[in-house]
Coordinates of C-alpha atoms in Angstrom, one line a residue:
Chain A
X295 CA -3.1 7.3 47.3
X296 CA -1.5 4.6 49.5
X297 CA 2.1 4.2 50.3
X298 CA 2.0 0.6 49.0
X299 CA 1.1 1.8 45.6
X300 CA 4.2 3.9 45.5
X301 CA 6.4 0.9 45.0
X302 CA 5.1 -1.0 42.0
X303 CA 8.2 -0.2 39.9
X304 CA 11.9 -1.3 40.0
X305 CA 13.6 0.6 42.7
X306 CA 16.4 3.0 41.8
X307 CA 17.7 3.2 45.4
X308 CA 21.0 1.7 44.4
X309 CA 22.0 4.8 42.5
X310 CA 25.5 6.1 43.2
X311 CA 26.0 9.3 45.0
X312 CA 27.6 11.2 42.1
X313 CA 25.5 14.2 41.1
X314 CA 22.7 13.5 38.7
X315 CA 23.5 16.7 36.9
X316 CA 26.9 18.5 37.1
X317 CA 27.2 21.6 35.0
X318 CA 30.3 23.7 34.8
X319 CA 30.6 26.9 32.7
X320 CA 27.8 25.8 30.4
X321 CA 27.1 28.3 27.6
X322 CA 24.7 28.2 24.7
X323 CA 23.9 30.4 21.7
X324 CA 21.2 30.0 19.1
X325 CA 22.1 30.5 15.4
X326 CA 25.7 30.0 16.2
X327 CA 26.8 29.8 12.6
X328 CA 24.9 32.9 11.3
X329 CA 23.9 35.5 13.9
X330 CA 24.8 34.1 17.3
X331 CA 22.5 35.0 20.1
X332 CA 23.9 33.9 23.5
X333 CA 21.2 32.6 25.8
X334 CA 23.2 30.9 28.5
X335 CA 26.4 32.2 30.2
X336 CA 28.8 30.2 32.2
X337 CA 26.2 28.2 34.1
X338 CA 27.4 26.2 37.1
X339 CA 24.8 23.9 38.5
X340 CA 24.6 20.7 40.5
X341 CA 21.6 18.5 41.0
X342 CA 22.0 15.8 43.6
X343 CA 20.2 12.4 43.6
X344 CA 16.8 12.8 45.4
X345 CA 17.0 16.6 45.1
X346 CA 13.9 18.6 43.9
X347 CA 14.9 21.9 42.3
X348 CA 12.6 24.4 40.8
X349 CA 14.1 26.7 38.1
X350 CA 12.2 29.9 37.8
X351 CA 12.8 33.3 36.1
X352 CA 11.3 35.5 33.5
X353 CA 10.5 34.3 29.9
X354 CA 13.6 34.1 27.7
X355 CA 16.0 33.8 30.6
X356 CA 17.3 30.4 29.3
X357 CA 15.5 28.0 31.7
X358 CA 14.1 25.8 29.0
X359 CA 17.3 25.8 26.9
X360 CA 19.2 24.7 30.0
X361 CA 16.6 21.9 30.5
X362 CA 17.0 20.7 26.9
X363 CA 20.7 20.6 27.3
X364 CA 20.5 18.4 30.4
X365 CA 18.0 16.1 28.7
X366 CA 20.5 15.7 25.8
X367 CA 17.9 17.2 23.4
X368 CA 20.5 19.7 22.2
X369 CA 24.2 19.4 21.6
X370 CA 26.4 21.1 24.2
X371 CA 28.4 24.0 22.7
X372 CA 30.6 25.1 25.6
X373 CA 31.5 24.1 29.1
X374 CA 31.0 20.7 30.8
X375 CA 27.8 19.0 31.5
X376 CA 27.7 15.6 33.1
X377 CA 24.4 13.7 33.5
X378 CA 24.5 10.4 35.4
X379 CA 28.3 10.9 35.4
X380 CA 28.4 10.9 31.6
X381 CA 29.9 14.0 29.8
X382 CA 27.4 15.3 27.3
X383 CA 30.0 17.3 25.3
X384 CA 30.7 15.3 22.1
X385 CA 28.2 12.6 23.0
X386 CA 27.0 10.6 20.0
X387 CA 23.4 9.7 19.2
X388 CA 23.5 6.4 21.0
X389 CA 24.8 8.1 24.2
X390 CA 22.1 10.8 23.9
X391 CA 19.5 8.1 23.6
X392 CA 20.8 6.5 26.7
X393 CA 20.5 9.7 28.7
X394 CA 17.0 10.3 27.4
X395 CA 15.9 6.8 28.3
X396 CA 16.9 7.4 31.9
X397 CA 15.1 10.7 32.0
X398 CA 11.4 11.3 32.6
X399 CA 10.3 14.3 30.5
X400 CA 7.2 16.3 31.2
X401 CA 6.4 18.8 28.5
X402 CA 4.0 21.7 28.6
X403 CA 1.9 19.9 25.9
X404 CA 0.9 16.3 26.6
X405 CA 1.7 15.1 23.0
X406 CA -0.2 11.9 23.4
X407 CA -1.0 9.6 20.5
X408 CA -4.7 9.9 20.0
X409 CA -4.9 6.2 19.0
X410 CA -3.5 4.9 22.3
X411 CA -5.3 4.4 25.5
X412 CA -3.6 5.4 28.7
X413 CA -2.6 1.8 29.3
X414 CA -1.1 1.5 25.8
X415 CA 0.8 4.8 26.2
X416 CA 2.4 3.6 29.4
X417 CA 3.0 0.1 28.0
X418 CA 4.8 1.6 25.0
X419 CA 6.9 3.7 27.3
X420 CA 7.9 0.6 29.3
X421 CA 9.4 -0.8 26.0
X422 CA 12.2 1.7 26.6
X423 CA 13.5 -0.4 29.4
X424 CA 14.7 -2.8 26.8
X425 CA 13.3 -5.9 28.4
X426 CA 10.2 -7.9 27.5
X427 CA 7.4 -7.1 29.8
X428 CA 4.4 -9.4 30.2
X429 CA 1.3 -7.6 29.1
X430 CA -0.6 -8.3 32.3
X431 CA 2.3 -7.0 34.4
X432 CA 2.6 -3.9 32.3
X433 CA -1.1 -3.3 32.7
X434 CA -1.1 -3.7 36.4
X435 CA 1.9 -1.4 36.7
X436 CA 0.2 1.2 34.6
X437 CA -3.0 0.9 36.7
X438 CA -1.0 1.3 39.9
X439 CA 0.6 4.5 38.7
X440 CA -2.6 5.9 37.3
X441 CA -4.3 5.2 40.6
X442 CA -1.7 7.4 42.3
X443 CA -2.7 10.2 39.9
X444 CA -6.4 9.4 40.6
X445 CA -6.8 8.3 37.0
X446 CA -7.1 4.5 37.2
X447 CA -10.7 4.6 35.8
X448 CA -9.2 6.0 32.6
X449 CA -6.9 3.1 32.0
X450 CA -8.6 2.2 28.7
X451 CA -9.6 5.7 27.7
X452 CA -8.1 7.4 24.6
X453 CA -7.1 11.1 24.9
X454 CA -10.1 12.5 23.0
X455 CA -12.3 11.5 25.9
X456 CA -10.1 13.2 28.5
X457 CA -9.9 16.8 29.7
X458 CA -6.7 18.7 29.2
X459 CA -5.8 18.2 32.9
X460 CA -6.4 14.5 32.6
X461 CA -4.3 14.3 29.5
X462 CA -1.5 16.1 31.3
X463 CA -1.7 13.6 34.1
X464 CA -1.3 10.7 31.6
X465 CA 1.7 12.5 30.3
X466 CA 3.1 12.8 33.8
X467 CA 2.5 9.1 34.3
X468 CA 4.4 8.5 31.1
X469 CA 7.4 10.3 32.6
X470 CA 7.2 8.3 35.8
X471 CA 6.4 4.8 34.6
X472 CA 10.0 3.7 34.2
X473 CA 11.0 5.1 37.5
X474 CA 13.7 7.4 36.0
X475 CA 16.5 8.7 38.1
X476 CA 15.9 12.2 36.7
X477 CA 12.7 14.0 35.9
X478 CA 12.8 17.2 33.7
X479 CA 9.5 19.0 33.8
X480 CA 8.5 22.2 32.1
X481 CA 5.4 23.8 33.7
X482 CA 3.8 20.5 34.5
X483 CA 1.0 22.0 36.6
X484 CA 0.1 24.8 34.1
X485 CA -3.0 22.9 32.8
X486 CA -4.1 21.6 36.2
X487 CA -6.5 22.9 38.8
X488 CA -5.2 23.5 42.3
X489 CA -6.2 20.1 43.6
X490 CA -4.6 18.2 40.7
X491 CA -1.5 20.5 40.8
X492 CA -1.1 19.6 44.5
X493 CA -1.5 15.9 43.7
X494 CA 1.1 16.0 40.9
X495 CA 3.6 18.0 43.1
X496 CA 3.0 15.5 45.9
X497 CA 3.9 12.6 43.6
X498 CA 7.0 14.3 42.2
X499 CA 8.1 15.2 45.8
X500 CA 7.5 11.6 46.9
X501 CA 9.3 10.2 43.9
X502 CA 12.3 12.4 44.9
X503 CA 12.2 11.4 48.6
X504 CA 11.5 7.8 48.3
X505 CA 13.1 6.8 45.1
X506 CA 16.0 9.2 45.1
X507 CA 14.8 10.7 41.8
X508 CA 16.3 14.1 41.0
X509 CA 13.6 16.5 39.8
X510 CA 14.4 19.7 37.9
X511 CA 11.2 21.6 37.2
X512 CA 10.8 24.9 35.3
X513 CA 7.7 26.7 36.6
X514 CA 6.2 30.1 37.4
X515 CA 3.5 28.4 39.5
X516 CA 4.0 29.6 43.1
X517 CA 1.8 26.7 44.2
X518 CA 4.6 24.4 43.4
X519 CA 7.4 26.2 45.3
X520 CA 6.7 24.5 48.6
X521 CA 7.6 21.1 47.2
X522 CA 11.2 22.1 46.2
X523 CA 14.4 21.6 48.2
X524 CA 15.9 24.5 46.3
X525 CA 14.6 27.3 44.0
X526 CA 17.0 28.6 41.4
X527 CA 16.4 31.9 39.6
X528 CA 17.6 32.5 36.1
X529 CA 17.8 35.9 34.6
X530 CA 19.3 36.7 31.1
X531 CA 21.0 33.4 30.9
X532 CA 22.6 33.5 34.3
X533 CA 21.8 31.7 37.5
X534 CA 21.3 34.3 40.2
X535 CA 20.4 32.3 43.2
Chain B
X44 CA 10.1 -3.9 16.6
X45 CA 6.7 -5.3 17.6
X46 CA 5.9 -2.2 19.6
X47 CA 6.7 0.1 16.7
X48 CA 4.6 -1.9 14.3
X49 CA 1.7 -2.0 16.8
X50 CA 1.9 1.7 17.2
X51 CA 1.9 2.4 13.5
X52 CA -1.1 0.1 12.9
X53 CA -3.1 1.4 15.9
X54 CA -2.4 4.9 14.8
X55 CA -3.6 4.3 11.3
X56 CA -6.6 2.3 12.3
X57 CA -7.7 4.8 14.9
X58 CA -9.4 7.3 12.6
X59 CA -11.4 5.1 10.2
X60 CA -12.8 7.9 8.0
X61 CA -9.2 9.3 7.6
X62 CA -8.0 5.8 6.9
X63 CA -10.6 5.4 4.2
X64 CA -9.6 8.7 2.6
X65 CA -5.9 7.8 2.7
X66 CA -6.7 4.4 1.2
X67 CA -8.7 6.0 -1.5
X68 CA -5.7 8.2 -2.4
X69 CA -3.6 5.1 -2.9
X70 CA -6.5 3.3 -4.6
X71 CA -6.6 6.0 -7.4
X72 CA -3.3 4.7 -8.6
X73 CA -4.3 1.1 -8.2
X74 CA -7.5 1.7 -10.2
X75 CA -5.6 3.4 -13.0
X76 CA -3.1 0.5 -13.2
X77 CA -5.9 -2.1 -13.2
X78 CA -7.9 -0.4 -15.8
X79 CA -4.9 0.1 -18.1
X80 CA -3.8 -3.4 -17.5
X81 CA -7.3 -4.7 -18.0
X82 CA -7.6 -2.9 -21.3
X83 CA -4.2 -4.1 -22.5
X84 CA -4.9 -7.7 -21.6
X85 CA -8.4 -7.4 -23.0
X86 CA -7.1 -6.2 -26.3
X87 CA -4.4 -8.8 -26.4
X88 CA -6.8 -11.6 -25.5
X89 CA -9.3 -10.4 -28.1
X90 CA -6.6 -10.2 -30.8
X91 CA -5.6 -13.8 -30.1
X92 CA -9.1 -15.0 -29.6
X93 CA -9.3 -17.5 -32.4
X94 CA -6.0 -19.2 -31.2
X95 CA -7.6 -19.8 -27.8
X96 CA -10.6 -21.5 -29.4
X97 CA -8.6 -24.1 -31.3
X98 CA -9.6 -27.7 -30.5
X99 CA -6.5 -29.5 -31.7
X100 CA -2.8 -30.1 -31.1
X101 CA -1.2 -28.0 -33.8
X102 CA -2.2 -25.2 -36.2
X103 CA -0.9 -24.9 -39.7
X104 CA -1.0 -21.6 -41.6
X105 CA 0.5 -19.7 -44.5
X106 CA 4.0 -18.6 -43.4
X107 CA 3.2 -15.1 -44.6
X108 CA 0.4 -14.9 -42.1
X109 CA 2.5 -13.4 -39.4
X110 CA -0.5 -12.4 -37.3
X111 CA -4.0 -13.6 -37.1
X112 CA -5.4 -10.5 -38.7
X113 CA -3.7 -11.0 -42.0
X114 CA -5.6 -12.8 -44.7
X115 CA -2.9 -14.9 -46.3
X116 CA -4.5 -18.3 -46.8
X117 CA -3.1 -21.8 -47.2
X118 CA -3.5 -24.0 -50.2
X119 CA -5.9 -26.9 -49.5
X120 CA -3.4 -29.3 -51.0
X121 CA -1.1 -28.6 -48.1
X122 CA -3.7 -29.8 -45.7
X123 CA -4.1 -33.0 -47.7
X124 CA -0.3 -33.5 -47.7
X125 CA -0.1 -33.0 -43.9
X126 CA -2.9 -35.5 -43.5
X127 CA -0.7 -38.1 -45.1
X128 CA 2.2 -37.7 -42.6
X129 CA 2.5 -40.4 -40.0
X130 CA 1.3 -39.3 -36.6
X131 CA -1.3 -36.9 -38.0
X132 CA -4.8 -38.2 -37.1
X133 CA -6.8 -35.4 -38.7
X134 CA -6.4 -32.0 -40.4
X135 CA -9.4 -29.8 -40.3
X136 CA -9.6 -26.7 -42.5
X137 CA -11.1 -23.5 -41.1
X138 CA -12.4 -20.8 -43.5
X139 CA -12.7 -17.2 -42.6
X140 CA -13.9 -14.3 -44.6
X141 CA -16.0 -11.1 -44.4
X142 CA -19.7 -11.2 -45.4
X143 CA -22.5 -8.7 -45.4
X144 CA -25.2 -9.2 -42.9
X145 CA -28.5 -7.3 -43.5
X146 CA -30.4 -6.2 -40.5
X147 CA -34.1 -7.2 -41.1
X148 CA -35.4 -4.2 -39.2
X149 CA -33.3 -1.2 -40.2
X150 CA -32.3 -2.8 -43.5
X151 CA -28.8 -1.7 -43.0
X152 CA -26.0 -3.9 -44.2
X153 CA -23.0 -4.5 -42.0
X154 CA -19.8 -6.5 -42.5
X155 CA -19.3 -9.4 -40.1
X156 CA -16.7 -12.2 -39.9
X157 CA -17.7 -15.6 -41.0
X158 CA -15.9 -18.8 -39.8
X159 CA -16.7 -22.0 -41.6
X160 CA -15.6 -25.6 -40.8
X161 CA -16.9 -29.1 -40.9
X162 CA -19.5 -29.8 -38.2
X163 CA -18.1 -33.4 -38.0
X164 CA -14.7 -32.1 -37.1
X165 CA -15.4 -29.1 -34.8
X166 CA -11.9 -27.6 -35.0
X167 CA -13.0 -24.6 -32.9
X168 CA -14.4 -24.5 -29.5
X169 CA -17.4 -22.2 -29.9
X170 CA -19.9 -23.9 -27.7
X171 CA -21.2 -27.4 -26.8
X172 CA -19.7 -29.5 -29.7
X173 CA -22.7 -31.8 -30.0
X174 CA -25.2 -28.9 -30.1
X175 CA -23.1 -26.7 -32.4
X176 CA -22.4 -29.7 -34.7
X177 CA -26.1 -30.5 -34.9
X178 CA -27.1 -26.9 -35.7
X179 CA -24.4 -26.5 -38.3
X180 CA -25.6 -29.6 -40.2
X181 CA -28.8 -27.8 -41.0
X182 CA -28.6 -26.7 -44.6
X183 CA -28.5 -23.1 -45.6
X184 CA -28.1 -21.9 -42.0
X185 CA -25.6 -20.2 -39.8
X186 CA -25.0 -19.7 -36.1
X187 CA -24.6 -16.2 -34.6
X188 CA -22.0 -15.3 -32.1
X189 CA -23.9 -14.1 -29.0
X190 CA -20.9 -12.0 -27.9
X191 CA -21.2 -9.9 -31.1
X192 CA -21.8 -6.1 -30.6
X193 CA -25.5 -5.2 -30.7
X194 CA -25.2 -3.4 -34.0
X195 CA -26.5 -6.3 -36.1
X196 CA -30.0 -6.1 -34.8
X197 CA -32.2 -8.7 -33.3
X198 CA -30.7 -12.0 -34.5
X199 CA -32.3 -15.0 -32.8
X200 CA -32.5 -18.7 -33.7
X201 CA -35.3 -19.5 -36.1
X202 CA -35.1 -16.1 -37.9
X203 CA -34.1 -15.7 -41.5
X204 CA -31.3 -13.2 -42.1
X205 CA -29.8 -12.1 -45.3
X206 CA -26.1 -12.9 -45.7
X207 CA -24.6 -11.6 -48.9
X208 CA -28.2 -11.2 -50.2
X209 CA -29.0 -14.8 -49.6
X210 CA -31.5 -15.6 -46.8
X211 CA -30.1 -18.0 -44.3
X212 CA -31.7 -19.5 -41.2
X213 CA -30.2 -18.7 -37.8
X214 CA -29.8 -22.2 -36.5
X215 CA -28.4 -21.3 -33.1
X216 CA -25.8 -19.2 -31.2
X217 CA -22.1 -19.8 -30.5
X218 CA -19.8 -18.1 -28.1
X219 CA -16.7 -16.5 -29.5
X220 CA -16.1 -12.8 -28.9
X221 CA -15.1 -9.6 -30.7
X222 CA -11.9 -7.5 -30.9
X223 CA -11.3 -3.8 -31.3
X224 CA -11.8 -4.1 -35.1
X225 CA -14.3 -6.9 -35.6
X226 CA -17.8 -6.3 -34.3
X227 CA -19.1 -9.8 -34.6
X228 CA -18.9 -13.4 -36.0
X229 CA -21.1 -16.0 -37.5
X230 CA -20.3 -19.6 -38.0
X231 CA -21.5 -21.9 -40.8
X232 CA -20.6 -25.3 -42.1
X233 CA -17.8 -25.7 -44.5
X234 CA -20.3 -27.3 -46.9
X235 CA -22.6 -24.3 -47.0
X236 CA -19.6 -22.0 -47.3
X237 CA -17.9 -23.8 -50.2
X238 CA -21.3 -24.2 -52.0
X239 CA -21.5 -20.4 -52.3
X240 CA -17.8 -19.7 -52.4
X241 CA -16.2 -22.7 -54.1
X242 CA -12.8 -21.0 -54.7
X243 CA -12.3 -20.3 -51.0
X244 CA -9.0 -21.4 -49.4
X245 CA -8.7 -22.2 -45.7
X246 CA -7.3 -19.6 -43.4
X247 CA -5.7 -22.3 -41.3
X248 CA -5.8 -26.0 -40.6
X249 CA -6.2 -27.5 -37.2
X250 CA -4.2 -30.7 -36.7
X251 CA -5.0 -33.5 -34.3
X252 CA -2.2 -35.9 -33.8
X253 CA -2.7 -39.6 -33.5
X254 CA -2.8 -41.2 -30.0
X255 CA 0.7 -41.8 -28.7
X256 CA 2.4 -39.6 -31.3
X257 CA 4.7 -36.8 -30.2
X258 CA 3.5 -33.3 -31.3
X259 CA 7.1 -32.0 -31.7
X260 CA 8.1 -34.9 -33.9
X261 CA 5.0 -34.6 -36.0
X262 CA 5.6 -30.9 -36.4
X263 CA 9.2 -31.4 -37.4
X264 CA 8.1 -34.1 -39.9
X265 CA 5.5 -31.7 -41.4
X266 CA 8.0 -28.9 -41.8
X267 CA 10.6 -31.3 -43.2
X268 CA 8.3 -32.8 -45.8
X269 CA 6.3 -29.7 -47.0
X270 CA 7.5 -26.7 -48.9
X271 CA 8.6 -23.7 -46.7
X272 CA 5.4 -21.8 -47.3
X273 CA 3.7 -22.9 -44.1
X274 CA 4.2 -22.5 -40.4
X275 CA 3.1 -25.0 -37.7
X276 CA 2.5 -23.9 -34.2
X277 CA 0.8 -25.2 -31.0
X278 CA -2.3 -23.2 -29.9
X279 CA -0.3 -21.7 -27.0
X280 CA 2.6 -20.7 -29.3
X281 CA 0.0 -19.1 -31.6
X282 CA -1.4 -17.0 -28.6
X283 CA 2.1 -15.9 -27.6
X284 CA 3.1 -15.0 -31.1
X285 CA -0.1 -13.0 -31.5
X286 CA 0.5 -11.1 -28.3
X287 CA 4.1 -10.3 -29.3
X288 CA 2.9 -9.3 -32.7
X289 CA 0.2 -7.0 -31.3
X290 CA 2.7 -5.4 -28.9
X291 CA 5.4 -4.9 -31.5
X292 CA 3.3 -3.7 -34.4
X293 CA 0.8 -1.5 -32.7
X294 CA 1.3 1.4 -30.2
X295 CA -1.1 -0.1 -27.6
X296 CA 1.6 -1.8 -25.7
X297 CA 3.5 1.4 -25.1
X298 CA 0.3 3.4 -24.6
X299 CA -1.0 1.2 -21.9
X300 CA 2.4 0.7 -20.3
X301 CA 2.8 4.4 -20.0
X302 CA -0.7 4.5 -18.5
X303 CA 0.3 1.9 -15.9
X304 CA 3.5 3.7 -15.0
X305 CA 1.5 6.9 -14.6
X306 CA -0.9 4.9 -12.3
X307 CA 1.9 3.6 -10.2
X308 CA 3.5 7.1 -10.0
X309 CA 0.2 8.7 -9.0
X310 CA -0.4 6.0 -6.3
X311 CA 3.2 6.5 -5.0
X312 CA 2.9 10.3 -4.9
X313 CA -0.5 10.1 -3.2
X314 CA 0.7 7.6 -0.7
X315 CA 3.7 9.8 0.1
X316 CA 1.5 12.9 0.5
X317 CA -0.9 11.2 2.9
X318 CA 1.9 9.7 4.9
X319 CA 3.8 13.0 5.0
X320 CA 0.6 14.8 6.1
X321 CA 0.0 12.2 8.7
X322 CA 3.5 12.5 10.0
X323 CA 3.4 16.3 9.9
X324 CA 0.1 16.3 11.8
X325 CA 1.7 14.2 14.6
X326 CA 5.2 15.7 14.6
X327 CA 5.0 16.6 18.3
X328 CA 4.1 13.0 19.2
X329 CA 7.0 11.7 17.1
X330 CA 9.3 14.3 18.6
X331 CA 8.2 13.2 22.0
X332 CA 9.1 9.6 21.2
X333 CA 12.6 10.8 20.2
X334 CA 12.9 12.8 23.4
X335 CA 12.0 9.8 25.4
X336 CA 14.8 7.9 23.8
X337 CA 13.1 5.8 21.1
X338 CA 15.5 5.2 18.3
X339 CA 15.3 6.4 14.7
X340 CA 14.7 2.8 13.8
X341 CA 11.7 2.6 16.0
X342 CA 10.2 5.7 14.3
X343 CA 11.1 4.4 10.8
X344 CA 9.4 1.1 11.5
X345 CA 6.3 2.9 12.8
X346 CA 6.0 4.9 9.6
X347 CA 6.8 1.9 7.4
X348 CA 4.2 -0.2 9.2
X349 CA 1.6 2.5 8.4
X350 CA 2.9 2.5 4.8
X351 CA 2.5 -1.3 4.6
X352 CA -1.0 -1.2 6.1
X353 CA -1.9 1.6 3.8
X354 CA -0.7 -0.4 0.7
X355 CA -3.0 -3.2 1.8
X356 CA -6.1 -1.1 2.4
X357 CA -5.4 1.0 -0.7
X358 CA -5.0 -2.1 -2.8
X359 CA -8.2 -3.6 -1.4
X360 CA -10.2 -0.5 -2.2
X361 CA -8.5 -0.2 -5.6
X362 CA -9.2 -3.8 -6.4
X363 CA -12.8 -3.5 -5.5
X364 CA -13.3 -0.4 -7.6
X365 CA -11.3 -1.9 -10.5
X366 CA -13.4 -5.1 -10.6
X367 CA -16.5 -2.9 -11.0
X368 CA -14.7 -0.6 -13.5
X369 CA -13.4 -3.5 -15.6
X370 CA -16.8 -5.2 -15.5
X371 CA -18.4 -2.0 -16.8
X372 CA -15.7 -1.7 -19.5
X373 CA -16.1 -5.3 -20.5
X374 CA -19.9 -4.7 -20.7
X375 CA -19.5 -1.6 -22.9
X376 CA -16.7 -2.8 -25.2
X377 CA -17.5 -6.5 -25.2
X378 CA -13.8 -7.1 -24.9
X379 CA -12.6 -9.8 -22.6
X380 CA -11.5 -7.3 -19.9
X381 CA -11.0 -9.0 -16.5
X382 CA -8.5 -9.0 -13.7
X383 CA -6.2 -12.0 -13.9
X384 CA -4.9 -13.5 -10.7
X385 CA -1.3 -13.1 -11.8
X386 CA -1.7 -9.5 -12.8
X387 CA -3.6 -8.8 -9.5
X388 CA -0.7 -10.4 -7.6
X389 CA 1.8 -8.3 -9.4
X390 CA -0.1 -5.1 -8.8
X391 CA -0.5 -6.0 -5.2
X392 CA 3.3 -6.5 -4.8
X393 CA 4.0 -3.3 -6.7
X394 CA 1.6 -1.4 -4.5
X395 CA 3.3 -2.7 -1.3
X396 CA 6.7 -1.9 -2.7
X397 CA 5.8 1.6 -3.8
X398 CA 4.0 2.4 -0.6
X399 CA 7.0 1.3 1.4
X400 CA 9.1 3.5 -0.9
X401 CA 6.7 6.4 -0.2
X402 CA 6.9 5.7 3.5
X403 CA 10.7 5.6 3.3
X404 CA 10.7 9.1 1.8
X405 CA 8.2 10.3 4.4
X406 CA 10.5 9.0 7.1
X407 CA 12.7 12.0 6.6
X408 CA 10.0 14.2 8.0
X409 CA 10.0 12.1 11.2
X410 CA 13.7 12.1 11.5
X411 CA 13.7 15.9 11.2
X412 CA 11.4 16.1 14.3
X413 CA 13.3 18.2 16.8
X414 CA 12.7 17.0 20.4
X415 CA 14.2 20.2 21.8
X416 CA 11.3 22.1 20.2
X417 CA 8.9 20.4 22.6
X418 CA 10.1 22.5 25.5

């Protein structure tokens, strides 16, 4: 992985210094209309541009719910949550889409379309930028990113021919291809061996340092802890450290 | 929009066996529609057969003969009166009746339709006019319709066959066709027919108008000058009238229409089910697209592109099976069952529309995909 290959995408270095995520008193309950079950309590949290934060804690502590609130995948119920300076409380569908477009999501499952090659998956994701991209340019951009993930030989390969770890790396490339200012990752290294886990963590860390991308990652994988600027623990819906 | 269409098409084309199975589901409806439509049009075409064989500009019949399967005949004097009207070049009587044909092998007697006309006039198009005319001029002979059902035995030119207990020579074959009631036809010359049945009246007269004369004016002149016991129609009007009459006076129209509606419904439901299943199987992928910020419109277009493609492949598979099925039905029933270009185009458009409708309903499943469930 060369440094030159780290810059094939539009730079986001011009981002303003306002926090990427600014949460104040965020609460959330499931089944709020029937049998409310409170899972988040008065969460205060700030994620600065270029900061790499790992969110850890036992299962059911509310980490993932908090992640989905930040990604505008759920509607905020109480408190204030600003992402890229936009208040998510009362945000409409269009506003939610805008937040999501600027966010790189890495899920536990790769959820790749079996019909699409790696290049096609990444090319489709580039459509989110809303500008017409030349096919050749899109392909070379996809190839550059995949080479960083040691996957460039699989540019024209469909998921059925890839291992679980390789599919996960394609999914990670999908989250990075538009050089988003925020990456939300849920156990991205769970399906990877040590070497690939190190590779992925290195890329995320580099993305944060060189591009100013904010990374919030939920993980129990202690191999990943060294990459973070900060580790936050959540227990029973409250941040403890 | 291009990207969403491309995704939908790639996704559907990816698994060919699955695409074939999905197309077959849609094709079931298409086949039902085509078979029902083929049977309906086959029955209509067969009922109006004689009108399509007319070699003339106008047809005159007894006004009481409101469809071609009534036996109200026209007085010969009327044809003579029409022949005297300016603009009329020729009026050619056509006789029609039932006769008994005796199978030389099994000795069984079966009723068959006989048409008789002058071999010099050839008012019906039943084969090469020169060849048919020459064969009909042979005395005490008849020509056998080669499209008759095979219940009449082995009837070939040169054989002697008993018609109403009189041996007649088979002088050749003609090409006409049967309908759901009549199993076959023979053709003989008006001279032979009148020699054995001198009191016969024509079933209709075929009129050829003089060169330069206007058919409408001639028709109006005929109707104005003759008593109101006749009707004058063009061959096309006769076909249309017969089709309307068949649809109005028999239940086949409603029966086949219900069959076609059932076919469309089955196709639509099948299309919805396969699209719904496809969407449900890939719900995490669609939810991921939503999480990434793709709009509902993008997802809608992706599903609709699949629906449109599925309508095309389903129609193609259905059309192929229907051509084979209709060919088999035509072979078995000897009815003129075939797929018309217009009807195929209409079924194609309806298939596309109904698959899009099915896709539109299936879209609700995609829109219900919850991106939060991915974490």
